[in-house]
XYZ file of C-alpha atoms in Angstrom:
720
model
C 156.598 35.280 142.692
C 158.381 38.196 144.332
C 158.614 41.489 142.496
C 161.584 43.758 143.041
C 160.875 47.455 142.628
C 163.719 49.908 142.556
C 163.542 52.484 145.310
C 163.206 56.197 144.456
C 162.057 55.306 140.930
C 160.064 58.024 139.088
C 157.578 56.953 136.413
C 157.302 59.340 133.503
C 153.691 60.695 133.264
C 151.834 60.340 129.966
C 151.662 63.246 127.541
C 148.608 65.531 127.500
C 147.560 64.306 124.081
C 147.337 60.743 125.368
C 144.878 61.616 128.159
C 141.416 60.106 127.840
C 138.325 62.349 127.684
C 135.961 59.613 128.862
C 133.924 60.594 131.902
C 134.566 57.193 133.540
C 138.373 57.441 133.347
C 139.483 57.874 136.969
C 143.229 57.526 136.409
C 143.910 61.242 136.685
C 141.625 61.633 139.752
C 143.020 59.647 142.722
C 139.945 60.481 144.855
C 137.732 58.389 142.527
C 139.951 55.326 142.335
C 137.355 52.622 142.788
C 135.791 49.854 140.811
C 133.074 50.784 138.274
C 129.514 49.590 138.841
C 128.520 46.662 136.680
C 125.675 46.815 134.176
C 122.760 47.484 134.338
C 123.423 49.609 137.442
C 125.523 52.110 135.514
C 122.650 52.623 133.053
C 120.146 53.056 135.901
C 122.412 55.572 137.609
C 122.799 57.579 134.425
C 119.044 57.591 133.773
C 118.378 58.757 137.339
C 120.909 61.571 137.025
C 119.388 62.657 133.678
C 115.886 62.582 135.163
C 116.995 64.627 138.159
C 118.643 67.165 135.859
C 115.435 67.541 133.837
C 113.314 67.870 136.978
C 115.665 70.439 138.393
C 115.513 72.387 135.131
C 111.708 72.420 135.275
C 111.837 73.567 138.905
C 114.200 76.391 138.017
C 112.006 77.496 135.097
C 108.900 77.554 137.297
C 110.740 79.439 140.003
C 111.950 82.019 137.490
C 108.413 82.328 136.119
C 107.033 82.787 139.645
C 109.615 85.457 140.454
C 108.936 87.266 137.161
C 105.181 87.056 137.811
C 105.605 88.513 141.302
C 107.701 91.390 139.951
C 105.310 92.106 137.102
C 102.808 94.901 137.622
C 99.426 93.243 137.934
C 96.447 94.806 136.169
C 93.721 96.415 138.263
C 90.686 94.353 139.192
C 87.123 95.558 138.628
C 83.946 93.994 139.952
C 80.484 93.709 138.438
C 77.849 96.414 138.747
C 74.697 94.307 138.422
C 73.618 90.716 139.033
C 70.680 89.389 136.981
C 69.326 86.345 138.787
C 66.350 85.967 136.418
C 68.616 85.181 133.457
C 71.191 83.156 135.372
C 70.164 79.916 133.661
C 70.812 81.341 130.199
C 71.776 78.754 127.595
C 72.988 81.116 124.853
C 73.389 84.846 124.230
C 73.849 87.026 121.154
C 74.099 90.788 120.844
C 73.047 92.793 117.789
C 75.421 94.421 115.329
C 74.511 97.926 116.479
C 74.842 96.950 120.154
C 71.306 97.963 121.128
C 69.796 94.674 122.240
C 70.790 91.355 123.721
C 68.957 88.118 122.879
C 69.058 85.448 125.603
C 67.890 81.857 125.297
C 66.608 80.496 128.608
C 64.627 77.348 129.428
C 61.171 77.602 127.828
C 61.704 81.177 126.583
C 63.571 83.574 124.306
C 64.070 87.016 125.854
C 65.168 90.366 124.426
C 66.654 92.961 126.765
C 68.070 96.444 126.358
C 71.831 95.968 126.547
C 72.392 99.342 128.256
C 69.471 99.527 130.683
C 69.056 95.752 131.252
C 65.316 96.180 130.732
C 63.294 93.279 129.355
C 61.557 94.293 126.134
C 59.958 91.103 124.846
C 59.752 87.415 125.731
C 58.597 84.474 123.625
C 57.485 81.494 125.736
C 57.084 77.856 124.788
C 56.666 74.910 127.154
C 59.343 72.206 127.170
C 61.633 74.172 124.845
C 65.260 74.975 125.587
C 66.896 77.222 123.002
C 70.537 76.180 122.823
C 71.772 78.135 119.787
C 70.788 81.449 118.224
C 72.114 83.889 115.636
C 71.083 87.513 115.006
C 71.409 89.763 111.965
C 70.123 93.224 111.069
C 67.649 93.281 108.151
C 66.118 96.760 108.458
C 65.860 99.874 110.583
C 65.907 98.422 114.112
C 64.524 95.183 112.688
C 66.408 92.003 113.448
C 66.221 88.435 112.210
C 66.832 85.725 114.815
C 67.447 82.054 113.995
C 67.264 79.563 116.874
C 67.649 75.831 117.527
C 66.187 74.129 120.581
C 67.158 70.906 122.302
C 64.498 68.955 120.398
C 66.079 69.855 117.018
C 63.559 72.441 115.786
C 64.857 75.450 113.884
C 62.810 78.642 114.189
C 63.042 82.088 112.624
C 61.979 85.158 114.599
C 61.766 88.812 113.712
C 62.192 91.508 116.357
C 60.611 94.824 115.399
C 58.990 97.571 117.462
C 60.079 95.787 120.671
C 58.041 92.696 119.761
C 59.119 89.188 118.825
C 57.308 87.577 115.896
C 57.567 83.899 115.017
C 58.127 83.906 111.265
C 58.700 80.255 110.354
C 59.575 76.815 111.746
C 62.096 75.536 109.230
C 61.858 71.772 109.885
C 58.279 71.496 111.098
C 57.009 67.986 110.458
C 53.609 67.242 109.107
C 51.743 64.143 107.979
C 53.418 60.762 108.252
C 56.978 61.949 107.668
C 59.640 61.136 110.222
C 61.242 63.700 112.441
C 64.068 65.763 110.965
C 66.458 67.435 113.432
C 68.208 70.741 112.831
C 71.791 70.947 114.078
C 72.799 74.366 112.774
C 70.895 77.427 111.528
C 72.600 80.644 110.431
C 71.418 83.561 108.247
C 73.574 85.702 105.991
C 74.797 89.114 107.142
C 71.750 91.018 105.868
C 69.207 88.217 106.029
C 68.971 87.413 102.311
C 69.667 83.693 102.769
C 69.477 81.125 105.542
C 71.491 77.934 105.857
C 70.210 75.077 108.003
C 71.918 71.726 108.647
C 69.449 68.839 108.950
C 69.726 65.233 110.063
C 67.446 62.236 109.747
C 67.862 60.124 112.923
C 66.319 57.049 111.341
C 68.802 56.829 108.466
C 71.668 58.977 109.897
C 71.556 61.019 106.697
C 72.785 64.608 106.925
C 72.460 67.469 104.488
C 72.537 71.244 104.225
C 69.689 73.383 102.881
C 69.973 77.007 101.781
C 66.754 79.038 101.641
C 66.178 82.425 100.067
C 64.359 84.574 102.614
C 61.712 87.097 101.481
C 63.361 89.870 103.482
C 61.722 92.833 101.755
C 58.316 91.147 101.905
C 58.758 90.428 105.604
C 59.669 94.050 106.279
C 56.476 95.233 104.584
C 54.390 92.662 106.469
C 55.930 93.679 109.786
C 55.331 97.345 109.035
C 51.664 96.768 108.212
C 51.297 94.617 111.331
C 52.838 97.374 113.442
C 50.514 99.981 111.963
C 47.420 97.890 112.630
C 48.591 97.220 116.191
C 49.179 100.943 116.758
C 45.704 101.808 115.495
C 44.163 99.248 117.864
C 46.124 100.672 120.776
C 44.859 104.140 120.005
C 41.291 102.907 119.672
C 41.298 101.023 122.994
C 41.439 103.310 126.084
C 44.070 102.608 128.723
C 42.541 101.536 132.098
C 43.017 103.840 135.037
C 44.592 101.072 137.137
C 47.295 100.510 134.500
C 48.010 104.246 134.306
C 48.456 104.434 138.087
C 50.683 101.348 138.036
C 52.905 102.854 135.342
C 53.145 106.102 137.276
C 54.193 104.245 140.421
C 56.823 102.153 138.562
C 58.383 104.421 135.931
C 61.406 102.127 135.421
C 59.383 98.972 134.834
C 58.850 97.717 131.281
C 55.548 98.625 129.675
C 52.861 96.002 129.939
C 51.750 94.217 126.801
C 48.261 94.657 125.432
C 45.809 91.815 125.804
C 44.699 91.820 122.172
C 47.946 91.487 120.263
C 47.591 89.751 116.952
C 50.713 87.634 117.211
C 51.389 87.301 120.928
C 49.397 86.320 123.991
C 50.790 87.059 127.429
C 51.782 84.247 129.716
C 53.679 84.463 132.994
C 57.149 82.943 133.013
C 58.992 82.280 136.274
C 62.381 83.359 134.878
C 61.350 86.535 133.051
C 60.126 89.889 134.326
C 57.271 89.947 131.863
C 55.045 87.614 129.939
C 55.575 86.014 126.560
C 53.687 84.285 123.805
C 53.192 80.559 123.354
C 53.128 78.985 119.953
C 49.601 77.693 120.333
C 46.392 79.688 120.179
C 43.898 79.639 123.017
C 40.188 79.293 122.239
C 38.581 82.607 121.394
C 41.878 84.274 120.482
C 42.962 85.461 117.111
C 45.353 83.204 115.220
C 48.884 84.570 114.761
C 49.582 86.169 111.387
C 51.156 84.112 108.635
C 54.220 85.431 106.867
C 55.640 84.623 103.461
C 57.501 81.344 103.219
C 61.208 81.010 102.285
C 62.252 79.363 99.036
C 64.645 76.413 98.892
C 67.460 77.159 96.423
C 70.186 74.640 97.298
C 70.532 71.233 98.925
C 73.968 69.805 99.676
C 74.311 66.225 100.878
C 77.064 65.179 103.247
C 79.998 63.505 101.505
C 80.031 59.746 101.819
C 83.095 57.582 102.248
C 84.818 56.705 98.990
C 83.736 53.297 97.742
C 84.071 51.338 94.521
C 82.027 52.201 91.464
C 78.865 50.232 90.766
C 79.256 50.508 87.004
C 79.688 47.241 85.103
C 81.121 48.511 81.826
C 83.753 51.223 81.205
C 81.186 53.154 79.149
C 78.921 53.710 82.132
C 81.913 54.541 84.337
C 83.112 57.235 81.909
C 79.576 58.565 81.738
C 79.325 59.129 85.499
C 82.835 60.428 86.115
C 83.377 64.166 86.591
C 83.660 66.209 83.425
C 87.016 67.668 84.403
C 86.147 71.365 84.150
C 86.619 71.693 87.938
C 88.465 69.619 90.523
C 85.950 67.096 91.811
C 85.315 65.800 95.314
C 86.537 62.308 94.485
C 83.131 60.633 94.748
C 82.764 59.818 91.046
C 85.608 57.659 89.803
C 86.305 54.487 87.783
C 87.866 52.288 90.500
C 86.113 49.078 91.444
C 85.753 47.793 95.000
C 88.210 44.962 94.319
C 90.800 47.447 93.084
C 90.453 49.639 96.200
C 90.660 46.625 98.502
C 93.777 45.412 96.698
C 95.422 48.826 97.036
C 94.598 48.900 100.759
C 96.173 45.470 101.309
C 99.361 46.550 99.515
C 99.511 49.815 101.462
C 99.032 48.073 104.819
C 101.752 45.564 103.962
C 104.287 48.224 102.930
C 103.624 50.530 105.902
C 102.815 48.003 108.585
C 105.316 49.479 111.052
C 103.722 52.951 110.844
C 100.033 52.064 110.709
C 99.937 51.107 114.386
C 100.548 54.756 115.311
C 97.564 56.036 113.318
C 94.160 56.554 114.984
C 91.809 53.656 114.639
C 89.200 53.636 111.890
C 86.407 53.419 114.469
C 87.612 56.641 116.078
C 87.710 58.409 112.731
C 84.248 57.117 111.811
C 82.759 58.336 115.108
C 83.733 61.964 114.460
C 80.589 64.118 114.105
C 79.742 65.213 110.588
C 78.866 68.911 110.830
C 78.817 71.506 108.013
C 80.328 74.960 108.295
C 79.297 77.468 105.636
C 79.843 81.103 104.678
C 77.819 83.247 102.288
C 80.033 85.079 99.782
C 79.414 87.929 97.385
C 80.485 87.833 93.742
C 84.185 87.836 92.910
C 86.606 86.654 90.288
C 86.745 83.162 91.780
C 82.983 82.827 91.232
C 82.194 85.624 88.738
C 78.531 84.687 88.329
C 76.594 87.836 89.262
C 79.638 90.122 89.170
C 78.280 92.055 86.175
C 74.768 92.365 87.637
C 74.213 95.638 89.550
C 71.248 94.123 91.405
C 73.566 91.513 93.006
C 76.087 94.049 94.294
C 76.750 93.436 97.977
C 74.425 90.421 98.108
C 75.475 86.789 98.543
C 75.851 84.932 95.259
C 77.592 81.755 96.478
C 78.136 79.669 99.568
C 81.330 77.943 100.757
C 80.723 74.641 102.555
C 83.129 72.603 104.666
C 82.253 69.286 106.304
C 84.062 68.310 109.485
C 84.836 64.673 110.212
C 84.921 63.403 106.617
C 86.707 64.982 103.652
C 87.451 67.897 105.970
C 90.374 68.954 103.786
C 88.026 70.280 101.072
C 86.099 73.548 100.771
C 83.317 73.362 98.186
C 81.694 76.402 96.561
C 78.130 76.404 95.240
C 76.316 79.110 93.293
C 73.077 80.565 94.667
C 71.895 82.428 91.574
C 72.474 79.880 88.827
C 69.166 79.373 86.984
C 68.151 75.770 87.591
C 65.052 73.931 88.716
C 67.115 71.301 90.499
C 68.227 72.268 94.030
C 71.002 69.634 94.172
C 73.579 71.494 92.110
C 77.109 70.433 91.305
C 79.898 72.425 92.936
C 81.359 75.343 91.032
C 84.820 75.180 92.628
C 86.501 72.665 94.953
C 89.516 73.702 97.037
C 91.596 70.736 98.311
C 94.141 71.332 101.071
C 97.201 69.486 102.319
C 95.669 68.919 105.764
C 92.313 68.956 107.521
C 90.630 72.351 107.651
C 89.823 73.122 111.286
C 88.284 76.600 111.019
C 87.283 79.133 108.351
C 86.301 82.771 108.692
C 85.283 85.612 106.378
C 85.436 89.371 106.808
C 82.144 91.226 107.429
C 82.018 92.160 103.740
C 82.747 88.498 102.794
C 85.540 89.655 100.459
C 88.367 88.142 102.516
C 88.476 84.510 103.588
C 90.893 82.941 106.087
C 91.441 79.178 106.310
C 93.112 77.470 109.280
C 94.563 73.967 108.991
C 95.332 71.292 111.555
C 99.045 71.745 110.824
C 98.965 75.358 112.087
C 99.042 76.980 108.618
C 96.903 80.025 107.806
C 95.833 80.915 104.262
C 94.195 84.274 103.483
C 92.376 84.756 100.166
C 91.094 87.875 98.442
C 87.832 86.480 97.106
C 87.032 89.508 94.922
C 90.318 89.587 93.013
C 90.826 85.833 93.246
C 94.382 86.023 94.588
C 96.093 84.590 97.629
C 97.311 87.196 100.101
C 99.168 85.286 102.806
C 100.325 81.771 103.628
C 101.944 81.649 107.053
C 102.517 79.083 109.772
C 101.623 80.172 113.311
C 102.279 76.893 115.148
C 104.243 73.712 114.562
C 102.294 71.304 116.742
C 98.862 72.806 117.406
C 95.863 73.219 115.066
C 94.125 76.545 114.510
C 90.949 76.946 116.577
C 89.663 80.478 115.927
C 90.078 83.315 113.402
C 88.900 86.933 113.776
C 89.312 89.733 111.224
C 90.056 93.093 112.860
C 88.808 96.323 111.359
C 91.368 97.953 108.996
C 91.270 101.107 111.129
C 93.698 99.597 113.661
C 96.253 98.498 111.045
C 98.784 100.994 109.629
C 98.151 101.622 105.948
C 100.829 102.000 103.285
C 100.297 105.247 101.357
C 101.428 105.084 97.696
C 103.989 107.663 96.592
C 102.413 108.641 93.288
C 99.167 106.808 92.571
C 96.244 109.020 93.577
C 94.074 105.931 94.162
C 94.272 103.277 96.876
C 95.747 100.029 95.637
C 95.057 97.870 98.692
C 93.890 97.867 102.301
C 95.839 96.224 105.090
C 94.107 94.531 108.014
C 95.021 92.283 110.905
C 93.887 88.698 111.461
C 93.702 87.420 115.040
C 94.589 83.715 115.215
C 94.037 81.361 118.176
C 95.422 77.846 118.441
C 94.348 74.978 120.688
C 97.426 75.278 122.890
C 96.352 78.791 123.947
C 98.601 80.831 121.657
C 97.174 84.070 120.223
C 98.903 85.595 117.191
C 98.410 88.602 114.936
C 98.934 88.411 111.160
C 99.132 91.325 108.740
C 96.993 90.485 105.678
C 98.273 93.255 103.407
C 99.214 92.403 99.835
C 102.842 91.394 99.510
C 103.434 91.537 103.269
C 106.067 89.058 104.448
C 106.145 89.986 108.151
C 106.266 87.197 110.685
C 103.257 86.647 112.949
C 103.202 88.748 116.103
C 102.787 86.628 119.228
C 100.228 88.388 121.432
C 99.854 85.612 124.034
C 102.352 82.775 124.314
C 101.155 79.251 125.116
C 101.368 78.542 128.834
C 103.134 75.513 130.234
C 100.595 75.433 133.086
C 97.333 73.867 132.016
C 95.189 76.144 134.204
C 96.711 79.267 132.608
C 95.812 78.216 129.051
C 93.607 80.588 127.042
C 90.253 79.011 126.158
C 88.368 81.867 124.472
C 89.109 85.255 122.912
C 86.552 87.876 121.884
C 87.216 91.286 120.345
C 85.326 94.129 122.029
C 82.901 95.716 119.506
C 83.563 99.392 118.758
C 86.931 98.983 120.575
C 88.717 96.941 117.894
C 92.146 97.004 119.535
C 90.892 95.538 122.842
C 90.102 91.857 123.364
C 88.544 89.883 126.184
C 90.630 86.842 127.175
C 89.231 83.904 129.183
C 91.574 81.384 130.787
C 90.918 77.835 131.915
C 91.104 78.773 135.608
C 88.195 81.218 135.154
C 90.247 84.428 134.874
C 88.777 87.081 132.570
C 91.167 89.781 131.299
C 90.961 92.763 128.966
C 94.107 93.105 126.877
C 95.461 95.462 124.240
C 95.860 93.506 121.006
C 98.579 95.647 119.432
C 100.836 96.117 122.495
C 99.917 92.908 124.422
C 99.442 95.024 127.557
C 97.056 93.746 130.235
C 94.527 96.509 130.854
C 92.413 95.080 133.670
C 90.960 91.928 135.185
C 87.223 91.356 135.461
C 86.360 89.565 138.695
C 83.149 87.969 139.847
C 82.006 88.153 143.476
C 83.875 85.897 145.880
C 80.800 83.690 146.173
C 80.748 82.888 142.449
C 83.041 81.480 139.809
C 82.920 81.530 136.013
C 80.526 78.943 134.634
C 82.199 76.515 132.155
C 85.513 78.371 131.569
C 86.311 76.071 128.638
C 83.227 77.301 126.740
C 82.122 80.389 128.682
C 78.851 82.166 128.048
C 80.065 85.691 127.351
C 78.678 88.651 125.415
C 79.970 92.166 124.710
C 77.000 94.445 123.990
C 76.013 98.083 124.310
C 78.542 99.409 121.743
C 81.274 97.560 123.626
C 80.421 99.260 126.931
C 78.732 96.297 128.644
C 80.144 92.856 129.433
C 77.828 89.964 130.319
C 79.240 86.886 132.075
C 77.508 83.823 133.460
C 78.678 82.812 136.927
C 78.055 79.826 139.171
C 77.648 80.089 142.918
C 80.220 78.193 144.951
C 79.102 75.501 147.364
C 81.231 75.753 150.537
C 80.053 72.382 151.844
C 80.841 70.277 148.770
C 83.630 70.029 146.247
C 81.135 69.622 143.412
C 77.718 70.948 142.477
C 74.732 68.661 141.948
C 73.083 68.974 138.557
C 69.711 69.530 140.190
C 71.078 72.571 142.018
C 72.881 74.151 139.088
C 69.912 76.080 137.716
C 69.270 77.858 141.006
C 72.915 78.751 141.588
C 73.625 80.512 138.272
C 73.546 84.265 137.735
C 74.227 86.666 134.882
C 76.674 89.405 135.865
C 76.908 92.750 134.077
C 80.092 94.851 133.969
C 80.097 98.484 132.811
C 83.287 98.761 130.771
C 82.849 102.499 130.346
C 83.406 102.885 134.111
C 86.853 101.223 133.955
C 89.540 103.945 134.134
C 92.053 101.902 132.128
C 89.685 101.886 129.131
C 89.041 105.648 128.998
C 91.620 106.358 126.307
C 90.272 103.526 124.156
C 86.693 104.750 124.488
C 87.664 108.324 123.612
C 89.816 107.169 120.703
C 88.323 107.774 117.264
C 88.489 104.802 114.894
C 88.315 105.345 111.147
C 85.898 103.069 109.317
C 87.510 101.531 106.249
C 86.528 98.784 103.874
C 88.552 95.579 103.825
C 89.299 95.732 100.083
C 89.354 98.424 97.397
C 87.727 97.865 93.995
C 90.022 100.015 91.829
C 88.545 99.447 88.384
C 89.956 101.013 85.210
C 87.296 103.753 85.220
C 88.021 104.610 88.842
C 91.751 104.755 88.194
C 91.321 107.010 85.154
C 88.964 109.292 87.067
C 91.422 109.476 89.955
C 94.262 110.406 87.601
C 92.131 113.107 85.923
C 91.090 114.511 89.284
C 94.701 114.580 90.399
C 95.635 116.337 87.140
C 92.927 118.960 87.603
C 93.826 119.524 91.238
C 97.412 120.456 90.318
C 96.411 122.566 87.294
C 96.906 125.866 89.149
C 100.314 124.711 90.331
C 101.251 123.701 86.799
C 100.280 127.151 85.479
C 102.349 128.820 88.161
C 105.311 126.601 87.370
C 104.855 127.343 83.638
C 104.932 131.111 84.267
C 108.020 130.743 86.397
C 109.598 128.685 83.660
C 108.827 131.304 80.978
C 110.322 134.070 83.135
C 113.420 131.974 83.717
C 113.648 131.329 79.938
C 113.627 135.102 79.274
C 116.467 135.615 81.719
C 118.398 132.735 80.197
C 117.841 134.172 76.689
C 119.100 137.629 77.765
C 122.123 136.007 79.370
C 122.852 134.016 76.188
C 122.641 137.227 74.071
C 124.960 139.035 76.481
C 127.510 136.235 76.368
C 127.291 136.099 72.569
C 127.827 139.873 72.241
C 130.787 139.746 74.597
C 132.370 136.933 72.642
C 131.874 138.842 69.379
C 133.559 141.958 70.735
C 136.424 139.880 72.049
C 136.994 138.261 68.664
C 137.037 141.644 66.894
C 139.545 143.009 69.367
C 141.897 140.050 69.105
C 141.663 139.680 65.319
C 141.042 143.127 63.695
C 141.683 141.837 60.134
C 138.494 139.817 60.344
C 136.386 142.948 60.163
C 138.441 144.242 57.213
C 137.930 141.036 55.308
C 134.241 141.200 55.982
C 134.025 144.777 54.638
C 135.859 143.812 51.441
């Protein structure tokens, strides 16, 4: 059908309000007049464009990061000063609290070296023993207690005194027909009063924690008498001329051990500069001395999965249930197995669409069950022993947390409650809203920090029994490490009037699994947000794996990254001070869990490195032991650390015990100190009162004369 269109006809355009905002409307753009793509090609095109936009955004962010990194001033790099090949196959290292010595666990030996001079002082040898964990604490004047665990599951206690290692006790030594019991963790308290050891029975998979009271004072006396007898024997036996000439030729070598020591017999070790002492006794030699035995005071069994009660009648169920004076662990209840199974069926039916996203029960059951514990002194949360002067500063309770099962609970047990039974009921149970991933206490055990899997940090004042801070440091990453910094690096709030200190502020260093490092102020009533020291990196190789605070330099930390980079950084300003580099032929051994130690009053850094193999992309396990080395860095020779080493840090306690007597005494002292000023102010006030009185009399006399002048009849009336 023909269509007639009028020539020179103008069609009125639509109004602006009638225009479509749809991105596919091509009416107003004549260049895009074409048919639209059918589905699903339009959806595919849109997804591709969105993906390209996201990729381009990531590329731009990385390019901006690379440009900013190239413009940033890089810290100086410092190399090592000494390579210790003999201790390259070290399995664990711990330095002492005073920074004098370094204990190193190597295959078939435990060595003690001078952290400053790198001189071997003593070695304990044992065939087919690999010490994998060790802890050190100071128990006397240059006397140290060392707890170790080897790969066979034996827990040993050593004492290092007068440059000699003494084997004090094997904690889980088996005798008779009993099965083997493995030790998985062994840690003493800060001053060596107690020792906690985690044990496991491989035959029954039963796990428990034992706390022993150590005879510290008795051990110190026994070690002193042993040292005196050894000194007398050395004086009685003349030194051979050959040994004197050898010592004169090698003045820097360690002194040789005597052949007739009571507790040690020399034995050459291929990885140590000097001999050690085996556990056995050769024929004709004197047996090693026996020391006093520890006393078992507490036994805590691992929590079992919640199951139905075995009681038949309600009477027996009420008899076994918790008394209610404290929050229980949930093990003793009145629910039967049928009731729990019925509840589980109902729950699975109601939340069927969400259960598939939860981890499987097999994965949860396979999580290792390991206890973490801290020894605490008396406080208002556990006041037992608070009124006993003999228990001041000593541990009176222990806080236990089990990982893998019921990990949201922290259970407190008393260590001084008079009881013949070692399996005591808990004094206090702290439940949390999420799994507890890490706990840490201050050196005085008066502050306790708790990190949860949800990224929340809780700080408690254990002495006063109050909560100081609750803060979230991350939204999607659990807390992995907590470190209390000394209060000397935190600014303190000085009260305006009170002459006594009301509280001490300190910083808490927090690390999360995504590599973020934060700083939290733990002062009372502080509401400041966490300070981000290191942000989480988007690059996996740049993620922070370990952080250690340098002893005696509390505002400097050592940062280890996943790519093997080791940095020294200022905690308060986040400034990179320097980078510690290994030789080009070596790389950091296991950057995820590096073997690192800061000893020698924070002046020496020990790192374990692995030699690179230029011919292969991997290293054979049989060649690993020969390719490892222990590298020593002298931090005091780094120019960027000079101002930190010269800086004077004030030692302060983490909390202040301002009792009523102390407050009254402080007020009286403040009153007496300003007594002279008060007398001076009183004299000034009396002199000013005299002047004011004279002025008042003068004004009164002037007013009287004025009245008599203005009204003369007043005086006449008065005379009449």
